XYZ file of C-alpha atoms in Angstrom:
688
model
C 145.839 200.657 46.565
C 147.495 200.724 49.738
C 146.679 197.930 52.261
C 143.724 199.516 54.445
C 145.608 198.091 57.730
C 148.496 200.458 57.103
C 146.321 203.153 57.339
C 144.249 202.078 60.146
C 141.259 202.902 58.087
C 138.850 201.039 56.182
C 138.185 203.176 53.003
C 135.112 202.679 50.817
C 133.374 203.851 47.709
C 130.835 206.833 47.687
C 127.438 206.635 48.144
C 124.660 207.478 50.009
C 123.579 204.028 51.064
C 126.051 203.701 54.245
C 125.177 204.803 57.867
C 128.554 205.664 60.128
C 128.780 205.805 63.588
C 131.730 208.135 65.018
C 133.018 211.650 65.073
C 136.691 212.860 63.999
C 139.253 211.635 62.168
C 137.604 213.104 59.057
C 137.031 209.994 57.662
C 133.927 208.666 56.245
C 134.417 205.159 57.066
C 135.273 202.276 59.150
C 137.979 203.576 61.578
C 140.348 200.741 62.781
C 143.748 201.580 64.734
C 145.404 198.399 64.441
C 148.249 199.398 66.829
C 148.508 195.916 68.806
C 151.619 193.984 68.207
C 151.174 191.038 66.269
C 152.211 188.692 69.028
C 149.876 189.962 71.622
C 146.493 189.627 69.757
C 144.302 187.366 71.679
C 147.193 186.979 73.804
C 145.526 184.998 76.608
C 144.015 182.006 75.013
C 141.156 180.508 76.872
C 143.917 177.440 77.947
C 146.630 179.851 78.820
C 144.731 182.424 80.560
C 147.129 184.027 83.182
C 150.218 182.789 81.692
C 153.135 184.999 80.862
C 153.748 184.449 77.188
C 156.544 186.754 76.722
C 158.665 184.442 78.926
C 157.629 181.462 77.035
C 158.813 180.333 73.529
C 156.463 179.170 71.005
C 156.702 175.459 70.667
C 156.296 175.435 66.956
C 158.843 177.959 66.170
C 161.795 175.433 65.298
C 158.985 173.347 63.176
C 158.364 175.920 60.837
C 154.604 175.784 62.338
C 153.290 179.567 62.022
C 151.933 181.221 65.112
C 148.330 181.011 65.626
C 148.609 184.994 65.840
C 150.512 184.953 62.294
C 147.851 183.103 61.114
C 145.111 185.419 62.261
C 146.948 188.419 60.897
C 147.403 186.636 57.250
C 143.984 186.037 57.372
C 143.061 189.532 58.048
C 145.566 190.887 54.988
C 144.131 188.750 52.975
C 140.647 189.668 53.562
C 141.909 193.582 53.545
C 143.656 192.821 50.444
C 140.080 191.420 48.553
C 138.579 194.756 49.430
C 141.096 196.652 48.309
C 141.112 194.949 45.074
C 137.906 195.964 43.279
C 134.143 196.671 43.673
C 133.366 192.777 43.483
C 132.791 192.633 47.416
C 129.154 194.030 48.371
C 128.469 196.102 51.313
C 127.069 193.367 53.396
C 130.057 191.248 52.638
C 132.545 194.076 53.729
C 130.397 194.733 56.824
C 130.791 190.939 57.434
C 134.563 191.234 57.241
C 134.891 194.071 59.257
C 132.807 192.550 61.972
C 134.855 189.565 62.250
C 138.102 191.665 62.204
C 136.180 193.429 65.547
C 135.346 190.089 66.966
C 138.919 189.052 66.783
C 140.279 191.846 68.554
C 137.688 191.677 71.231
C 138.916 188.117 71.680
C 137.154 184.913 73.505
C 136.960 185.536 77.253
C 134.863 185.988 80.172
C 131.727 187.451 78.157
C 131.424 184.958 75.737
C 131.532 182.283 78.672
C 128.676 183.873 80.772
C 126.740 184.409 77.664
C 127.384 180.586 76.894
C 125.798 179.964 80.360
C 122.977 182.031 80.241
C 122.100 180.555 76.813
C 122.686 177.003 77.632
C 120.209 177.086 80.584
C 117.642 178.256 77.822
C 118.750 175.438 75.862
C 118.358 173.243 78.570
C 114.561 174.292 79.243
C 113.891 172.960 75.604
C 115.683 169.710 76.592
C 113.680 169.264 79.805
C 110.499 170.299 77.778
C 110.714 167.557 75.526
C 111.032 165.160 78.406
C 108.243 166.713 80.874
C 105.066 165.326 79.469
C 106.430 161.633 78.787
C 107.836 161.656 82.596
C 104.266 163.030 84.175
C 101.610 161.182 81.985
C 102.328 157.824 84.035
C 100.719 159.731 87.346
C 99.010 162.724 85.502
C 96.840 160.167 83.688
C 95.287 158.722 86.842
C 95.186 162.401 88.608
C 93.739 163.983 85.463
C 91.604 160.648 84.670
C 93.053 160.961 81.009
C 91.975 158.506 78.142
C 94.240 157.127 75.678
C 93.206 159.506 73.192
C 93.570 162.342 75.980
C 97.306 161.526 76.406
C 97.895 161.238 72.517
C 96.591 164.606 72.363
C 98.641 165.808 75.000
C 102.123 164.511 73.641
C 101.171 165.731 70.073
C 99.990 168.972 71.033
C 103.070 170.205 72.829
C 105.495 169.162 70.117
C 103.116 170.869 67.736
C 103.150 174.075 70.098
C 106.774 173.722 70.067
C 106.933 173.777 66.285
C 104.610 176.910 66.039
C 107.152 178.556 68.399
C 110.189 177.709 66.620
C 108.684 179.600 63.385
C 107.096 182.348 65.153
C 109.925 183.389 67.353
C 112.631 182.460 64.542
C 110.751 184.850 62.462
C 110.599 187.930 65.029
C 113.707 187.640 66.023
C 115.485 188.587 62.597
C 112.985 191.653 62.725
C 112.495 192.593 66.439
C 115.684 191.280 67.810
C 117.321 188.050 69.339
C 117.496 189.129 73.290
C 114.148 191.133 73.293
C 112.167 187.542 71.731
C 114.064 185.302 73.693
C 112.883 187.085 76.626
C 109.435 187.056 75.896
C 109.546 183.622 74.914
C 111.148 182.083 77.666
C 108.438 184.646 80.069
C 105.946 183.282 78.357
C 107.062 179.414 78.762
C 107.732 179.984 82.778
C 104.131 181.928 83.051
C 102.310 178.843 81.444
C 104.438 176.038 83.185
C 103.663 177.671 86.208
C 100.104 177.456 85.778
C 99.926 174.217 84.560
C 101.328 172.794 87.488
C 97.928 173.930 89.530
C 95.782 173.187 86.422
C 93.118 170.670 87.899
C 91.334 169.717 85.034
C 92.720 168.210 81.680
C 91.180 170.822 79.506
C 93.341 173.763 81.168
C 96.193 171.839 81.672
C 96.577 170.896 77.965
C 96.067 174.483 76.971
C 98.371 176.116 79.515
C 100.984 172.973 78.192
C 100.374 174.350 74.649
C 101.493 178.044 75.501
C 104.141 177.083 77.462
C 105.472 174.982 74.296
C 104.860 178.129 71.807
C 107.495 179.778 74.533
C 109.842 177.701 75.024
C 109.718 176.572 70.968
C 111.601 179.718 69.901
C 114.456 179.093 72.083
C 116.648 177.003 69.817
C 116.749 179.304 66.797
C 117.085 182.079 68.851
C 120.016 180.941 71.056
C 122.195 179.643 68.088
C 121.757 182.592 66.331
C 122.350 184.568 69.182
C 125.451 182.848 70.088
C 127.149 182.914 66.996
C 127.256 186.457 66.595
C 129.593 186.880 69.367
C 131.761 184.458 67.872
C 135.014 184.742 65.843
C 135.517 182.365 62.798
C 137.966 179.940 64.552
C 135.732 179.187 67.486
C 132.515 179.221 66.035
C 131.885 175.319 65.297
C 133.791 174.389 68.658
C 131.958 176.574 70.809
C 128.340 176.196 69.249
C 129.197 172.412 69.597
C 129.636 173.151 73.516
C 126.453 174.945 73.669
C 124.943 171.907 72.413
C 125.445 169.793 75.284
C 123.059 171.784 77.501
C 120.386 170.164 75.417
C 121.848 167.089 76.605
C 122.095 167.913 80.225
C 118.256 169.158 79.944
C 117.648 165.523 79.492
C 119.869 164.287 82.568
C 118.156 167.006 84.669
C 114.557 166.022 83.476
C 115.478 162.393 84.154
C 117.005 162.787 87.199
C 114.520 165.257 88.904
C 111.712 163.005 87.779
C 113.282 160.084 89.019
C 113.609 161.798 92.580
C 110.666 163.301 92.635
C 107.658 161.734 91.100
C 107.694 158.483 92.850
C 107.519 160.547 96.229
C 103.977 160.306 96.639
C 104.120 162.361 99.659
C 105.444 165.395 98.375
C 102.277 167.328 97.552
C 99.350 168.383 99.589
C 95.441 168.592 99.059
C 92.890 170.698 99.621
C 89.244 168.861 100.166
C 88.446 166.571 97.139
C 88.872 169.242 94.157
C 92.426 170.565 94.450
C 95.242 168.137 94.575
C 98.601 168.988 94.232
C 100.663 165.476 93.884
C 104.498 165.127 93.424
C 104.129 165.122 89.561
C 103.152 168.647 90.238
C 105.985 169.479 91.980
C 108.427 167.826 89.090
C 106.552 170.336 86.773
C 107.603 173.285 88.452
C 111.395 171.942 88.998
C 111.758 171.203 85.128
C 111.092 175.102 84.759
C 114.056 176.450 86.673
C 116.536 176.384 83.497
C 114.170 178.390 81.775
C 113.530 180.758 84.914
C 117.415 180.966 85.485
C 118.069 181.580 81.692
C 115.519 184.358 81.798
C 117.010 186.364 84.863
C 120.246 186.357 83.094
C 119.225 187.656 80.033
C 118.524 190.558 81.530
C 122.266 191.383 82.378
C 122.792 190.225 78.966
C 123.143 192.927 75.586
C 121.394 192.625 72.070
C 123.480 191.183 69.479
C 125.618 193.964 67.774
C 125.328 192.237 64.789
C 121.638 192.297 64.444
C 122.324 196.050 65.554
C 124.202 196.717 62.685
C 121.964 195.131 60.191
C 119.193 197.357 61.052
C 121.711 200.601 61.516
C 121.577 201.122 65.213
C 125.537 201.700 64.858
C 125.651 203.585 68.506
C 124.071 200.640 70.643
C 126.308 197.926 68.640
C 129.579 200.086 69.117
C 128.878 200.252 72.897
C 127.919 196.824 72.929
C 131.505 195.705 71.138
C 132.889 197.991 73.234
C 131.658 196.350 76.295
C 132.730 192.614 75.057
C 136.177 194.036 73.937
C 136.862 195.376 78.010
C 135.180 192.797 79.662
C 137.370 190.025 78.078
C 140.568 191.841 78.530
C 140.043 193.048 82.047
C 139.236 189.328 82.758
C 142.546 188.402 81.167
C 144.712 190.628 83.255
C 145.191 193.302 80.538
C 142.550 196.478 81.226
C 145.205 198.798 79.224
C 143.760 197.664 76.033
C 141.789 199.891 74.578
C 138.697 199.572 71.742
C 140.357 201.167 69.086
C 137.096 201.157 66.768
C 135.869 204.429 66.107
C 134.014 204.155 62.995
C 131.306 201.458 61.589
C 130.006 201.453 58.303
C 126.841 199.595 58.000
C 123.883 199.672 54.864
C 120.842 201.519 55.956
C 118.042 198.604 56.087
C 114.143 199.285 55.894
C 114.207 199.102 59.211
C 114.998 202.843 59.626
C 112.051 203.775 57.345
C 109.787 201.063 58.967
C 110.410 203.192 62.230
C 109.641 206.604 60.924
C 106.202 205.657 59.445
C 105.327 204.345 62.527
C 106.147 207.468 64.875
C 104.261 209.341 62.140
C 100.939 207.440 62.519
C 97.933 208.370 64.586
C 96.623 207.147 67.676
C 98.382 204.531 69.884
C 95.813 201.727 68.425
C 96.697 202.651 65.143
C 100.394 202.853 65.411
C 100.115 199.082 66.847
C 97.707 198.000 64.163
C 100.044 198.912 61.193
C 103.290 198.036 62.887
C 102.147 194.645 63.645
C 100.789 194.353 60.230
C 103.840 195.507 58.835
C 105.914 193.270 60.821
C 103.826 190.133 59.589
C 104.564 191.001 56.330
C 108.223 191.404 56.938
C 108.419 188.038 58.561
C 106.450 186.544 55.642
C 108.677 188.131 53.268
C 112.019 187.042 54.733
C 110.613 183.578 55.019
C 109.717 183.772 51.216
C 113.211 184.854 50.495
C 114.588 181.828 51.926
C 113.583 180.036 48.526
C 115.544 182.876 46.449
C 118.064 181.794 43.986
C 121.113 182.406 46.413
C 119.437 180.123 49.368
C 116.908 177.828 47.792
C 119.511 174.799 47.523
C 120.872 175.575 51.065
C 117.446 175.587 52.270
C 116.146 172.427 50.585
C 119.067 170.411 51.480
C 119.005 171.606 55.079
C 114.952 170.890 55.168
C 116.001 167.250 54.082
C 118.687 166.591 56.713
C 117.109 168.396 59.940
C 113.397 166.459 58.823
C 115.375 162.795 58.275
C 117.544 163.307 61.553
C 114.514 164.196 63.737
C 112.505 161.418 62.052
C 114.499 158.800 63.000
C 115.774 160.026 66.129
C 112.638 161.217 67.670
C 110.850 158.153 66.637
C 113.716 156.036 68.086
C 113.584 158.181 71.164
C 110.163 157.156 71.931
C 110.316 153.512 70.368
C 112.971 152.582 72.874
C 111.150 153.020 76.152
C 107.695 151.479 74.499
C 110.119 148.226 73.623
C 111.302 148.351 77.039
C 107.542 148.520 78.546
C 106.449 145.961 76.188
C 108.947 143.426 77.291
C 107.952 144.214 81.061
C 104.392 143.541 80.070
C 105.200 140.223 78.510
C 107.255 139.244 81.544
C 104.324 140.495 83.814
C 102.150 138.653 81.886
C 103.685 135.547 81.869
C 103.250 135.389 85.450
C 99.599 135.584 85.573
C 97.816 133.452 87.984
C 94.724 131.814 86.540
C 91.830 130.560 88.831
C 89.505 128.341 87.262
C 85.699 127.526 88.819
C 86.960 128.423 92.388
C 84.073 128.851 95.122
C 84.747 131.131 98.053
C 82.453 131.522 100.768
C 82.330 133.507 103.829
C 85.887 134.956 103.559
C 87.417 138.014 104.252
C 89.778 139.429 101.487
C 91.906 141.267 103.479
C 94.981 141.127 101.098
C 95.872 142.769 97.639
C 94.887 141.258 94.285
C 97.509 141.260 91.301
C 98.045 139.972 87.931
C 95.371 137.244 88.357
C 92.472 135.636 86.211
C 89.393 134.389 87.692
C 87.214 132.342 85.494
C 83.855 131.136 85.880
C 84.464 131.688 89.958
C 81.434 131.862 92.612
C 81.987 134.063 95.626
C 79.500 133.800 98.030
C 78.945 136.462 101.202
C 82.550 137.441 100.964
C 83.896 140.713 101.962
C 86.716 142.514 100.080
C 87.890 145.564 102.214
C 90.599 148.160 102.213
C 92.398 145.939 99.462
C 94.180 147.153 95.829
C 93.432 145.468 92.721
C 95.828 145.390 90.328
C 95.433 143.699 87.173
C 92.892 141.325 87.926
C 90.070 139.990 85.684
C 86.950 138.493 86.557
C 85.341 136.532 83.599
C 81.909 134.567 84.072
C 81.894 134.394 87.670
C 78.944 135.012 90.197
C 79.173 137.382 93.100
C 76.336 136.895 95.801
C 75.894 138.623 99.226
C 79.240 140.135 98.596
C 81.046 143.372 100.171
C 83.353 145.807 98.133
C 84.820 148.548 100.443
C 87.539 151.197 100.244
C 88.739 149.518 97.047
C 91.528 150.992 94.697
C 92.160 149.371 91.312
C 94.600 149.606 88.433
C 93.547 147.559 85.165
C 90.809 145.444 87.121
C 87.562 144.417 84.561
C 84.247 142.198 85.257
C 83.390 140.713 81.947
C 80.429 138.632 81.970
C 79.710 138.253 85.345
C 76.454 137.720 87.557
C 76.412 140.277 90.379
C 73.620 139.809 93.075
C 72.525 141.592 96.159
C 75.964 142.977 96.645
C 77.174 146.444 97.824
C 79.919 148.800 96.748
C 81.268 151.489 99.215
C 83.736 153.935 98.712
C 85.226 152.242 95.628
C 86.301 153.551 91.958
C 84.610 150.343 90.133
C 82.710 152.391 88.112
C 80.103 151.136 84.950
C 83.110 151.012 82.642
C 84.503 148.033 84.436
C 81.710 145.778 84.615
C 81.430 144.953 80.703
C 78.681 142.682 79.640
C 77.561 142.039 83.380
C 74.092 141.233 84.644
C 73.583 143.327 88.091
C 70.573 142.568 90.143
C 69.839 144.155 93.833
C 73.206 146.097 94.117
C 74.309 149.246 95.401
C 76.833 151.668 94.637
C 77.718 154.527 97.567
C 80.064 156.877 97.970
C 82.302 155.988 94.680
C 85.627 157.659 95.117
C 85.823 161.148 93.246
C 88.156 161.576 90.022
C 91.166 159.670 89.584
C 94.048 158.772 91.858
C 97.527 158.068 92.230
C 98.817 154.500 92.816
C 100.748 154.486 96.183
C 103.311 151.860 95.268
C 106.436 152.496 93.406
C 106.094 150.855 89.959
C 108.172 149.834 86.926
C 108.194 153.593 85.553
C 111.501 154.113 87.792
C 112.954 151.960 84.678
C 111.881 154.305 82.112
C 113.210 157.106 84.495
C 116.363 155.525 84.132
C 116.571 154.344 80.508
C 116.056 158.393 79.518
C 119.223 159.335 82.055
C 121.070 156.931 80.522
C 120.428 157.751 76.951
C 121.172 161.150 77.830
C 124.373 160.532 79.570
C 125.638 158.369 76.417
C 125.886 161.584 74.272
C 128.541 163.021 76.410
C 131.102 161.310 74.834
C 129.967 162.000 71.498
C 129.408 165.675 72.173
C 133.107 166.231 73.360
C 134.440 164.326 70.298
C 132.490 166.294 68.008
C 133.197 169.460 69.259
C 136.688 168.868 69.684
C 137.285 167.905 66.055
C 134.162 170.220 64.258
C 136.777 172.369 63.216
C 139.569 169.855 62.142
C 137.124 167.442 60.396
C 134.676 169.659 59.231
C 130.990 169.927 59.398
C 129.971 168.317 56.532
C 131.909 165.130 57.425
C 130.821 165.105 60.935
C 127.251 165.369 59.760
C 127.277 162.489 56.943
C 129.388 160.440 58.574
C 127.448 160.531 61.917
C 124.176 160.117 60.264
C 125.402 157.124 58.385
C 127.045 155.452 61.142
C 123.675 155.761 63.106
C 121.965 154.110 60.053
C 124.580 151.372 60.589
C 123.679 151.088 64.512
C 119.613 150.667 63.350
C 120.319 147.389 62.166
C 121.943 146.070 65.262
C 118.172 146.516 66.877
C 117.418 143.089 64.887
C 119.264 141.463 67.583
C 118.269 143.231 70.891
C 115.856 140.918 72.531
C 116.164 141.651 76.052
C 115.505 144.876 78.049
C 119.538 145.392 78.621
C 120.091 144.964 75.034
C 117.744 147.426 74.041
C 118.889 150.394 76.841
C 122.817 149.474 75.503
C 121.683 150.215 71.499
C 119.734 153.130 72.989
C 123.088 154.615 74.333
C 125.122 153.770 71.212
C 122.570 155.269 68.949
C 122.414 158.501 70.980
C 126.077 158.849 71.658
C 126.744 158.715 67.908
C 123.802 160.824 66.251
C 124.610 163.668 68.443
C 127.628 164.577 66.354
C 124.916 164.852 63.336
C 122.851 167.380 65.482
C 125.698 169.239 66.688
C 127.188 169.753 62.759
C 123.410 170.387 61.856
C 122.857 173.025 64.119
C 126.702 174.770 63.150
C 126.099 174.865 59.557
C 122.512 175.820 59.885
C 124.030 179.216 61.488
C 126.692 179.593 58.992
C 124.479 179.180 55.712
C 122.279 181.781 56.178
C 122.898 185.707 56.503
C 122.316 187.564 59.436
C 119.132 189.370 58.412
C 117.745 185.775 57.663
C 119.620 183.461 60.457
C 117.101 183.122 62.732
C 114.239 182.653 60.487
C 115.642 180.114 58.685
C 116.818 178.281 62.087
C 113.373 178.770 62.900
C 111.751 177.358 60.141
C 113.932 174.349 60.089
C 113.449 173.642 63.478
C 109.807 173.765 63.040
C 109.948 170.987 60.455
C 111.981 169.206 62.783
C 109.420 168.998 65.330
C 106.829 168.265 62.551
C 109.238 165.186 61.866
C 109.310 164.337 65.738
C 105.735 164.164 65.909
C 105.299 161.968 63.025
C 108.229 159.677 63.843
C 106.913 159.550 67.908
C 103.386 158.665 66.115
C 104.570 155.982 63.645
C 107.200 154.004 65.692
C 105.099 152.935 68.580
C 102.353 151.722 66.451
C 104.867 148.662 65.536
C 105.510 147.856 69.208
C 104.605 144.506 69.633
C 103.948 143.853 66.203
C 107.169 143.833 64.157
C 110.702 145.660 64.704
C 111.454 145.730 60.768
C 109.042 148.473 59.789
C 110.970 151.167 62.462
C 114.407 150.086 62.013
C 114.055 150.257 58.026
C 112.311 153.630 58.153
C 115.310 154.693 60.412
C 117.564 153.220 58.424
C 116.152 154.906 55.283
C 115.834 158.271 56.700
C 119.364 158.410 58.112
C 121.181 157.345 55.131
C 119.083 159.889 53.252
C 120.093 162.459 55.229
C 123.609 161.404 55.444
C 123.884 161.476 51.747
C 122.461 164.765 51.065
C 124.659 166.169 53.742
C 127.983 165.311 52.022
C 126.686 167.871 49.192
C 126.513 170.708 51.844
C 129.321 173.293 51.689
C 132.210 173.152 53.575
C 131.503 176.270 55.738
C 134.512 176.186 58.280
C 136.538 178.852 56.990
C 133.327 181.010 55.867
C 132.828 184.677 57.574
C 129.207 185.162 59.036
C 127.331 186.688 56.276
């Protein structure tokens, strides 16, 4: 049988299981006119765009190194020969090979870089979301009167909502479309982020943050699936790795804007005592800008043609592929390049019948109900198919790797700042001033009290007016005939004290701050309503700096892994990076200062990012198009579950022992790294 490229047509066996696009030519197949000279395929690379290549000698010609275009042509000929060899190639495999050839002819250029930025901003929005709650809590807990249980619930539910979003939108993206689901997910996130910034009560704030988490949780599985389907095989690993960098940029953006906005307590306004809009709420709105920008950009981007071909929408897929081709070659100064695909064959799928059934159903409500039920069944069936004979080992191995990596990474990401806070607290406590059995009479306190313990003191006819009390403790003391006016307090308590004939006016010293105290003939007037923000800048700035440096440390690791993803291979990068990260965790036994912990956090983040890049690339490549987003969504949901477990377990050992978090992290990373080495190499694998 002749080479299909010699006849410029892919010939295929008979049968009715195919749909085709295009008219003319009399062919029942995928028409492809390979009339480009070999040396002109993808003539202007990204690095040499604008150069006149005809006037330049290929530098490897005299060294016996084949020209990249010759390699590409050889690969294409090999694929064509495989198709011509027999019937061993399935319909979907043939479509995959055809699609790869088309993407090679479309080239990599302006279209992919535009989509790269738009999808990168969506990924950046997910990265920001992971930091927002941690940054606003120190201020929001005082503004919303949050207890420790409330704070724990807020962090937990946001991650759980992102887990639900990853699973939900990943499954829907394989049935409804990548672009459509991503637009809806981002829109949900933006709307509820906006509402959460204005929520005055904890209940509404939690509710809105949960719904925004469901929205943004869908970005990661959709973004990688979407972008990979516009990339040719030899650029897929590198450019998906570059895309990962946006998550790191999201961390930097969140840290930098939180640092610049939240401590500015004057950046807000109030409307009476019922509505307060402080600076941390401004930060919540600013943090949503990447997601909003991506949402706007997506309105100008097309659906994935690979998804459309899977659902037998050949006309739409052809138009989009032509748009990609023409956009890239015009930008490279070659508008005369013609998109020569005339026919695209693709297997019919159940989606054709699915749509026909809905159009024949009765009322609009009935159609919606039947369609929704059918869609749910299709999504669940797709999820179940991940455990089929062909995919069960890939799913199991990737689940172990995702879980181990996320458990260690997110656990340590919370443990690092908590350890720094613990060291700060120990240092702060070491400077506490203790006053024992002091007697103060007829004295006017007009200066703030901070980090003090007063034991068995006597305060007679004293006045405490317009001052702040921070980390002050009165134990077994007597207050008689005293006045407390316009007091703001933080971590201040009265324990086993006797308070007689004393007046409290316009203070936030509530009942729970008097522990086992005896109160006689004492009045409380005009207590401050609600909670309040501190008006002085605290050590929280160091936490912003720590997060900023940790995100910035990812940059070199991201660049190196992107450059070597194709050369070294995904499997070696994942396994090697996880095992090296495991070794880094043992250095934590030597960290006894804040600077040492910050340095080790930067080292750990810089090394582990390579593993993250490899994991996400392999996840895209291991699963077929009809299940890619579903698999990614399921694995990303498992990642969020591991993050919840890690961020709950690791901080509980702060101040108790370092051994447990270090050993847990080491065991998880070693386990994941060894499993990763068992994965197949997907470097030269066409997207299924």
